[in-house]
Amino acid sequence: MNKRLTLNDKKMKKIMFLLACASVMAASAQVSVVKEAAKAIGGKVEAQQAALELLQPALTNAETANDANTWYTAGRLAFGIADLLQVQSAKDGAADVNLMGSSLFSGFEYMQKALPLDTIVEVDKKTGAPKLDKDGNAKVKTKFSKDILSQMAGHVTDAMKLGDAFLNLPDYAKAADAYEFYLNNINSPAARMFNVAVPADTVLGNIHFLVGYSTYFADGDKDYVRAFNSFNKALELGYTANQTADFRNASFVAHVQALLADDARKTEVIPFIDNAIAADPEVANFYDIKGQVLMGDGKLDEAKNLFKKSMSIDPAYGDSYLNYARALYEEADRFIADNQQMTDKQLAPTLIPLYEEAMPYLERAITLDKSENQVLVKQANSIKEDIDYKFELLGHKR
């Protein structure tokens, strides 16, 4: 016997039917939205902004989110907004740089999502099976891909201009991101396909410098490693202007200091320095800083060797002379602490040679200090005065 359909069953089927209809209507509505939004492409900034906002639900709708045209349309609108703002910025400098930046990066994001969706496998209408080429690979067809790649290639250099705009605000963090985006995309497949010109190494070096500079001065937590790596890359490419080496060394020291101040990260200090030395073994400062770290750990002999290495690389680097003398001075202090039962006469044969060796390095550090604040001079004179006092106690005349 067939089961009789109840009233509740009838209601349920009707509800399911209505829901299905609503779903179809919703999907159809989103398809219409995409078509409507596309009409604003090439219009004024406000019109394209409104169209892009209208388009947002279609980017998540099950029917339209997997359609390349949805993302392609969004990308064209975003790029269109960025283009108009860039023209305005070049004309009177009054453009909304933040909107220009968010639109440019959104344009790349939308286009990158559209690209894989635009690759469709061709299907035999009779069998439903994929069509194959002569090599047995599935045939594919595209509709928007060439223009997608062209659009992305055409906007790569805009990222560099955006970096300049953010730097002029100044918004250093966003400037660094924009410059780095340019560097990461100037050799992208799209850029190569459309022969986007790659600048000379020194120009690229300048842009790496700007990434480092902007990162170094950005507000908030400092990413000194990023700054250091950027300055390093600039130098590798032959860019030496704007005190790049000094900025590189300042970033290096700042990161070492940050690691030393964090007990949980102190073990990262020596590996970081060693990596820096491996990347550029002719930087006196790297060896000097490593020597200071080891001296702080009581490894005086290793530290002295590093200070001598630093001096051999740059005989005019005064810090290494001061630090070598400090290591000798601390070696003497350690001997005193370890032999408190000794008299001055007994201490003298060990201490006097250490102090005598330290003196010319202190004097050299003083002559090499050309800075306004005379830090090396002050520190060296302080140690010299104490050594002279020790000489008196030990009955030694220089």
Short mmCIF file of N, CA and C in Angstrom, two decimals, residues 110-249:
data_model
loop_
_atom_site.label_atom_id
_atom_site.label_comp_id
_atom_site.label_asym_id
_atom_site.label_seq_id
_atom_site.Cartn_x
_atom_site.Cartn_y
_atom_site.Cartn_z
N TYR A 110 42.76 40.09 -6.88
CA TYR A 110 41.61 39.64 -7.67
C TYR A 110 42.05 38.96 -8.97
N MET A 111 42.99 39.57 -9.66
CA MET A 111 43.46 39.01 -10.93
C MET A 111 44.13 37.65 -10.73
N GLN A 112 44.88 37.52 -9.65
CA GLN A 112 45.55 36.25 -9.37
C GLN A 112 44.55 35.14 -9.07
N LYS A 113 43.40 35.50 -8.49
CA LYS A 113 42.35 34.52 -8.24
C LYS A 113 41.60 34.19 -9.53
N ALA A 114 41.52 35.15 -10.42
CA ALA A 114 40.81 34.92 -11.68
C ALA A 114 41.57 33.99 -12.60
N LEU A 115 42.89 34.08 -12.57
CA LEU A 115 43.72 33.38 -13.55
C LEU A 115 43.50 31.86 -13.57
N PRO A 116 43.58 31.16 -12.43
CA PRO A 116 43.37 29.70 -12.50
C PRO A 116 41.95 29.31 -12.85
N LEU A 117 40.99 30.18 -12.51
CA LEU A 117 39.59 29.88 -12.82
C LEU A 117 39.31 30.03 -14.31
N ASP A 118 40.17 30.76 -15.01
CA ASP A 118 39.96 31.01 -16.43
C ASP A 118 40.47 29.85 -17.29
N THR A 119 41.18 28.91 -16.70
CA THR A 119 41.68 27.75 -17.43
C THR A 119 40.64 26.64 -17.37
N ILE A 120 39.97 26.40 -18.47
CA ILE A 120 38.86 25.43 -18.52
C ILE A 120 39.22 24.29 -19.46
N VAL A 121 39.02 23.08 -19.00
CA VAL A 121 39.29 21.90 -19.82
C VAL A 121 38.17 21.76 -20.87
N GLU A 122 38.56 21.60 -22.15
CA GLU A 122 37.58 21.42 -23.21
C GLU A 122 37.00 20.00 -23.13
N VAL A 123 35.67 19.92 -23.28
CA VAL A 123 34.98 18.63 -23.14
C VAL A 123 34.27 18.27 -24.44
N ASP A 124 34.36 17.00 -24.82
CA ASP A 124 33.64 16.48 -25.98
C ASP A 124 32.15 16.45 -25.65
N LYS A 125 31.34 17.17 -26.43
CA LYS A 125 29.91 17.27 -26.13
C LYS A 125 29.20 15.93 -26.19
N LYS A 126 29.68 15.03 -27.02
CA LYS A 126 29.02 13.72 -27.16
C LYS A 126 29.37 12.78 -26.02
N THR A 127 30.65 12.70 -25.69
CA THR A 127 31.08 11.72 -24.69
C THR A 127 31.23 12.31 -23.29
N GLY A 128 31.38 13.63 -23.22
CA GLY A 128 31.60 14.26 -21.92
C GLY A 128 33.02 14.12 -21.43
N ALA A 129 33.87 13.47 -22.22
CA ALA A 129 35.27 13.27 -21.84
C ALA A 129 36.11 14.46 -22.28
N PRO A 130 37.24 14.74 -21.58
CA PRO A 130 38.11 15.85 -21.98
C PRO A 130 38.70 15.62 -23.37
N LYS A 131 38.80 16.68 -24.13
CA LYS A 131 39.47 16.59 -25.41
C LYS A 131 40.98 16.56 -25.18
N LEU A 132 41.68 15.79 -26.00
CA LEU A 132 43.12 15.64 -25.83
C LEU A 132 43.88 16.21 -27.01
N ASP A 133 45.09 16.73 -26.72
CA ASP A 133 45.93 17.20 -27.82
C ASP A 133 46.76 16.03 -28.35
N LYS A 134 47.66 16.30 -29.27
CA LYS A 134 48.42 15.23 -29.90
C LYS A 134 49.34 14.50 -28.93
N ASP A 135 49.67 15.16 -27.81
CA ASP A 135 50.53 14.53 -26.81
C ASP A 135 49.74 13.81 -25.72
N GLY A 136 48.42 13.82 -25.87
CA GLY A 136 47.58 13.13 -24.89
C GLY A 136 47.21 13.97 -23.69
N ASN A 137 47.55 15.26 -23.72
CA ASN A 137 47.20 16.14 -22.61
C ASN A 137 45.83 16.78 -22.86
N ALA A 138 45.12 17.04 -21.78
CA ALA A 138 43.80 17.64 -21.90
C ALA A 138 43.92 19.04 -22.51
N LYS A 139 43.06 19.33 -23.47
CA LYS A 139 43.04 20.65 -24.07
C LYS A 139 42.34 21.63 -23.14
N VAL A 140 42.89 22.84 -23.08
CA VAL A 140 42.27 23.86 -22.24
C VAL A 140 42.05 25.12 -23.07
N LYS A 141 41.11 25.92 -22.62
CA LYS A 141 40.84 27.19 -23.28
C LYS A 141 40.74 28.28 -22.23
N THR A 142 41.06 29.48 -22.63
CA THR A 142 40.98 30.62 -21.72
C THR A 142 40.24 31.75 -22.42
N LYS A 143 39.70 32.65 -21.62
CA LYS A 143 38.96 33.78 -22.17
C LYS A 143 39.60 35.10 -21.76
N PHE A 144 40.03 35.18 -20.50
CA PHE A 144 40.53 36.45 -19.98
C PHE A 144 42.03 36.43 -19.67
N SER A 145 42.64 35.26 -19.73
CA SER A 145 43.99 35.11 -19.18
C SER A 145 45.01 36.08 -19.77
N LYS A 146 44.97 36.27 -21.09
CA LYS A 146 45.95 37.16 -21.70
C LYS A 146 45.83 38.58 -21.15
N ASP A 147 44.59 39.05 -21.00
CA ASP A 147 44.41 40.40 -20.49
C ASP A 147 44.71 40.46 -19.00
N ILE A 148 44.42 39.39 -18.27
CA ILE A 148 44.75 39.34 -16.84
C ILE A 148 46.25 39.53 -16.65
N LEU A 149 47.03 38.76 -17.41
CA LEU A 149 48.49 38.86 -17.32
C LEU A 149 48.98 40.24 -17.77
N SER A 150 48.35 40.76 -18.80
CA SER A 150 48.72 42.08 -19.30
C SER A 150 48.45 43.16 -18.25
N GLN A 151 47.29 43.04 -17.60
CA GLN A 151 46.92 44.02 -16.57
C GLN A 151 47.89 43.97 -15.40
N MET A 152 48.25 42.76 -14.96
CA MET A 152 49.18 42.64 -13.84
C MET A 152 50.55 43.18 -14.23
N ALA A 153 51.01 42.84 -15.43
CA ALA A 153 52.31 43.32 -15.88
C ALA A 153 52.33 44.84 -15.97
N GLY A 154 51.23 45.39 -16.45
CA GLY A 154 51.16 46.84 -16.63
C GLY A 154 51.11 47.62 -15.34
N HIS A 155 50.80 46.95 -14.23
CA HIS A 155 50.68 47.67 -12.96
C HIS A 155 51.84 47.39 -12.00
N VAL A 156 52.81 46.60 -12.44
CA VAL A 156 53.95 46.30 -11.56
C VAL A 156 54.70 47.57 -11.17
N THR A 157 55.03 48.39 -12.17
CA THR A 157 55.80 49.60 -11.87
C THR A 157 55.01 50.60 -11.03
N ASP A 158 53.68 50.47 -11.04
CA ASP A 158 52.87 51.36 -10.20
C ASP A 158 53.16 51.15 -8.72
N ALA A 159 53.57 49.94 -8.37
CA ALA A 159 53.88 49.66 -6.97
C ALA A 159 55.07 50.50 -6.50
N MET A 160 56.05 50.71 -7.39
CA MET A 160 57.20 51.54 -7.03
C MET A 160 56.76 52.99 -6.85
N LYS A 161 55.90 53.47 -7.74
CA LYS A 161 55.39 54.84 -7.61
C LYS A 161 54.58 54.98 -6.32
N LEU A 162 53.85 53.92 -5.97
CA LEU A 162 53.08 53.93 -4.73
C LEU A 162 54.03 54.03 -3.54
N GLY A 163 55.14 53.32 -3.61
CA GLY A 163 56.13 53.42 -2.54
C GLY A 163 56.61 54.84 -2.36
N ASP A 164 56.87 55.52 -3.46
CA ASP A 164 57.29 56.93 -3.39
C ASP A 164 56.21 57.78 -2.72
N ALA A 165 54.96 57.52 -3.08
CA ALA A 165 53.85 58.31 -2.53
C ALA A 165 53.73 58.09 -1.02
N PHE A 166 53.87 56.85 -0.58
CA PHE A 166 53.79 56.57 0.86
C PHE A 166 54.99 57.17 1.60
N LEU A 167 56.16 57.13 0.95
CA LEU A 167 57.35 57.69 1.58
C LEU A 167 57.20 59.19 1.78
N ASN A 168 56.51 59.86 0.85
CA ASN A 168 56.32 61.30 0.94
C ASN A 168 55.29 61.69 2.00
N LEU A 169 54.44 60.75 2.46
CA LEU A 169 53.39 61.12 3.42
C LEU A 169 53.94 61.67 4.75
N PRO A 170 54.83 61.02 5.49
CA PRO A 170 55.43 59.70 5.26
C PRO A 170 54.66 58.61 6.00
N ASP A 171 54.53 57.45 5.33
CA ASP A 171 54.02 56.24 5.96
C ASP A 171 55.05 55.15 5.62
N TYR A 172 56.05 55.02 6.49
CA TYR A 172 57.21 54.19 6.17
C TYR A 172 56.86 52.71 6.01
N ALA A 173 55.97 52.20 6.86
CA ALA A 173 55.65 50.77 6.79
C ALA A 173 55.02 50.42 5.44
N LYS A 174 54.07 51.25 5.00
CA LYS A 174 53.41 50.99 3.71
C LYS A 174 54.36 51.24 2.54
N ALA A 175 55.25 52.19 2.69
CA ALA A 175 56.24 52.43 1.65
C ALA A 175 57.12 51.21 1.46
N ALA A 176 57.58 50.62 2.56
CA ALA A 176 58.43 49.43 2.49
C ALA A 176 57.70 48.29 1.79
N ASP A 177 56.42 48.10 2.13
CA ASP A 177 55.65 47.00 1.51
C ASP A 177 55.47 47.23 0.02
N ALA A 178 55.24 48.48 -0.37
CA ALA A 178 55.02 48.78 -1.79
C ALA A 178 56.31 48.57 -2.60
N TYR A 179 57.42 49.07 -2.07
CA TYR A 179 58.70 48.87 -2.77
C TYR A 179 59.03 47.38 -2.87
N GLU A 180 58.79 46.65 -1.79
CA GLU A 180 59.12 45.22 -1.81
C GLU A 180 58.20 44.46 -2.76
N PHE A 181 56.94 44.89 -2.85
CA PHE A 181 56.02 44.27 -3.81
C PHE A 181 56.56 44.44 -5.23
N TYR A 182 57.04 45.63 -5.53
CA TYR A 182 57.63 45.87 -6.86
C TYR A 182 58.80 44.93 -7.11
N LEU A 183 59.70 44.84 -6.15
CA LEU A 183 60.89 43.99 -6.32
C LEU A 183 60.51 42.53 -6.50
N ASN A 184 59.47 42.09 -5.80
CA ASN A 184 59.04 40.69 -5.88
C ASN A 184 58.32 40.37 -7.19
N ASN A 185 57.85 41.40 -7.89
CA ASN A 185 57.04 41.16 -9.09
C ASN A 185 57.66 41.62 -10.40
N ILE A 186 58.78 42.34 -10.32
CA ILE A 186 59.37 42.86 -11.55
C ILE A 186 59.87 41.72 -12.45
N ASN A 187 60.15 40.56 -11.85
CA ASN A 187 60.58 39.40 -12.64
C ASN A 187 59.52 38.29 -12.66
N SER A 188 58.27 38.65 -12.39
CA SER A 188 57.19 37.66 -12.38
C SER A 188 56.93 37.14 -13.80
N PRO A 189 56.29 35.98 -13.94
CA PRO A 189 55.97 35.46 -15.28
C PRO A 189 55.21 36.47 -16.14
N ALA A 190 54.26 37.17 -15.52
CA ALA A 190 53.48 38.16 -16.27
C ALA A 190 54.38 39.29 -16.77
N ALA A 191 55.28 39.77 -15.90
CA ALA A 191 56.17 40.86 -16.29
C ALA A 191 57.10 40.43 -17.41
N ARG A 192 57.60 39.19 -17.32
CA ARG A 192 58.49 38.70 -18.37
C ARG A 192 57.75 38.50 -19.69
N MET A 193 56.51 38.00 -19.60
CA MET A 193 55.72 37.74 -20.80
C MET A 193 55.47 39.01 -21.59
N PHE A 194 55.27 40.11 -20.87
CA PHE A 194 54.97 41.38 -21.55
C PHE A 194 56.16 42.33 -21.55
N ASN A 195 57.35 41.74 -21.34
CA ASN A 195 58.61 42.48 -21.49
C ASN A 195 58.66 43.76 -20.66
N VAL A 196 58.20 43.67 -19.42
CA VAL A 196 58.34 44.82 -18.53
C VAL A 196 59.82 45.04 -18.27
N ALA A 197 60.28 46.26 -18.48
CA ALA A 197 61.70 46.56 -18.35
C ALA A 197 62.18 46.38 -16.92
N VAL A 198 63.29 45.66 -16.77
CA VAL A 198 63.92 45.48 -15.47
C VAL A 198 65.05 46.50 -15.35
N PRO A 199 65.04 47.35 -14.33
CA PRO A 199 66.08 48.38 -14.21
C PRO A 199 67.48 47.78 -14.01
N ALA A 200 68.48 48.62 -14.15
CA ALA A 200 69.86 48.22 -13.89
C ALA A 200 70.01 47.85 -12.42
N ASP A 201 71.05 47.08 -12.14
CA ASP A 201 71.26 46.60 -10.76
C ASP A 201 71.34 47.74 -9.75
N THR A 202 72.00 48.82 -10.11
CA THR A 202 72.13 49.92 -9.15
C THR A 202 70.77 50.57 -8.84
N VAL A 203 69.88 50.58 -9.84
CA VAL A 203 68.53 51.12 -9.61
C VAL A 203 67.76 50.17 -8.69
N LEU A 204 67.85 48.88 -8.97
CA LEU A 204 67.22 47.90 -8.08
C LEU A 204 67.83 48.00 -6.68
N GLY A 205 69.15 48.24 -6.64
CA GLY A 205 69.81 48.42 -5.34
C GLY A 205 69.23 49.60 -4.59
N ASN A 206 68.94 50.68 -5.31
CA ASN A 206 68.33 51.86 -4.68
C ASN A 206 66.97 51.51 -4.09
N ILE A 207 66.20 50.68 -4.79
CA ILE A 207 64.87 50.31 -4.29
C ILE A 207 65.01 49.40 -3.07
N HIS A 208 65.97 48.49 -3.09
CA HIS A 208 66.24 47.69 -1.89
C HIS A 208 66.63 48.59 -0.72
N PHE A 209 67.43 49.64 -1.02
CA PHE A 209 67.78 50.60 0.02
C PHE A 209 66.52 51.25 0.60
N LEU A 210 65.57 51.61 -0.28
CA LEU A 210 64.35 52.26 0.18
C LEU A 210 63.50 51.32 1.04
N VAL A 211 63.52 50.02 0.72
CA VAL A 211 62.83 49.05 1.58
C VAL A 211 63.47 49.07 2.96
N GLY A 212 64.80 49.00 2.99
CA GLY A 212 65.50 49.01 4.27
C GLY A 212 65.29 50.30 5.03
N TYR A 213 65.41 51.42 4.33
CA TYR A 213 65.26 52.74 4.96
C TYR A 213 63.85 52.89 5.56
N SER A 214 62.84 52.52 4.77
CA SER A 214 61.46 52.65 5.23
C SER A 214 61.19 51.72 6.40
N THR A 215 61.74 50.52 6.35
CA THR A 215 61.57 49.57 7.45
C THR A 215 62.25 50.06 8.71
N TYR A 216 63.45 50.62 8.54
CA TYR A 216 64.24 51.09 9.68
C TYR A 216 63.50 52.20 10.44
N PHE A 217 62.79 53.07 9.70
CA PHE A 217 62.14 54.21 10.33
C PHE A 217 60.64 54.01 10.56
N ALA A 218 60.12 52.84 10.24
CA ALA A 218 58.69 52.58 10.43
C ALA A 218 58.34 52.59 11.92
N ASP A 219 57.12 53.02 12.21
CA ASP A 219 56.65 53.03 13.60
C ASP A 219 56.40 51.60 14.08
N GLY A 220 56.28 51.46 15.39
CA GLY A 220 55.95 50.14 15.97
C GLY A 220 57.19 49.28 16.15
N ASP A 221 56.95 47.99 16.28
CA ASP A 221 58.05 47.04 16.46
C ASP A 221 58.96 47.08 15.24
N LYS A 222 60.23 47.21 15.48
CA LYS A 222 61.20 47.34 14.39
C LYS A 222 61.61 45.96 13.85
N ASP A 223 61.56 45.82 12.54
CA ASP A 223 62.03 44.60 11.89
C ASP A 223 63.44 44.87 11.36
N TYR A 224 64.41 44.83 12.28
CA TYR A 224 65.78 45.17 11.89
C TYR A 224 66.39 44.13 10.96
N VAL A 225 65.92 42.89 11.03
CA VAL A 225 66.45 41.87 10.12
C VAL A 225 66.05 42.20 8.68
N ARG A 226 64.81 42.58 8.49
CA ARG A 226 64.36 42.96 7.15
C ARG A 226 65.16 44.16 6.64
N ALA A 227 65.35 45.14 7.51
CA ALA A 227 66.12 46.32 7.12
C ALA A 227 67.56 45.92 6.77
N PHE A 228 68.17 45.10 7.63
CA PHE A 228 69.56 44.65 7.40
C PHE A 228 69.68 43.91 6.07
N ASN A 229 68.76 42.99 5.81
CA ASN A 229 68.81 42.21 4.57
C ASN A 229 68.62 43.11 3.34
N SER A 230 67.76 44.11 3.47
CA SER A 230 67.52 45.01 2.35
C SER A 230 68.74 45.87 2.05
N PHE A 231 69.37 46.41 3.09
CA PHE A 231 70.59 47.20 2.89
C PHE A 231 71.69 46.31 2.32
N ASN A 232 71.78 45.09 2.82
CA ASN A 232 72.78 44.15 2.33
C ASN A 232 72.60 43.89 0.83
N LYS A 233 71.34 43.68 0.43
CA LYS A 233 71.05 43.42 -0.98
C LYS A 233 71.39 44.64 -1.83
N ALA A 234 71.11 45.81 -1.31
CA ALA A 234 71.45 47.04 -2.04
C ALA A 234 72.95 47.11 -2.30
N LEU A 235 73.73 46.79 -1.27
CA LEU A 235 75.18 46.82 -1.42
C LEU A 235 75.67 45.76 -2.39
N GLU A 236 75.05 44.58 -2.35
CA GLU A 236 75.41 43.51 -3.28
C GLU A 236 75.20 43.94 -4.73
N LEU A 237 74.19 44.76 -4.95
CA LEU A 237 73.87 45.22 -6.30
C LEU A 237 74.66 46.46 -6.70
N GLY A 238 75.57 46.87 -5.84
CA GLY A 238 76.44 47.98 -6.17
C GLY A 238 75.94 49.34 -5.76
N TYR A 239 74.88 49.39 -4.95
CA TYR A 239 74.34 50.69 -4.52
C TYR A 239 75.00 51.07 -3.20
N THR A 240 75.74 52.17 -3.20
CA THR A 240 76.49 52.58 -2.01
C THR A 240 76.12 53.99 -1.54
N ALA A 241 75.21 54.66 -2.23
CA ALA A 241 74.85 56.03 -1.86
C ALA A 241 74.03 56.06 -0.58
N ASN A 242 73.78 57.28 -0.09
CA ASN A 242 72.90 57.49 1.07
C ASN A 242 73.32 56.71 2.32
N GLN A 243 74.63 56.52 2.49
CA GLN A 243 75.17 55.86 3.68
C GLN A 243 74.56 54.46 3.88
N THR A 244 74.42 53.75 2.77
CA THR A 244 73.82 52.41 2.84
C THR A 244 74.57 51.50 3.79
N ALA A 245 75.90 51.51 3.72
CA ALA A 245 76.69 50.65 4.59
C ALA A 245 76.48 51.01 6.06
N ASP A 246 76.40 52.31 6.36
CA ASP A 246 76.17 52.73 7.74
C ASP A 246 74.80 52.29 8.23
N PHE A 247 73.79 52.41 7.37
CA PHE A 247 72.45 51.96 7.74
C PHE A 247 72.44 50.43 7.95
N ARG A 248 73.15 49.72 7.08
CA ARG A 248 73.24 48.26 7.22
C ARG A 248 73.84 47.89 8.58
N ASN A 249 74.93 48.58 8.93
CA ASN A 249 75.60 48.28 10.19
C ASN A 249 74.76 48.67 11.39
#
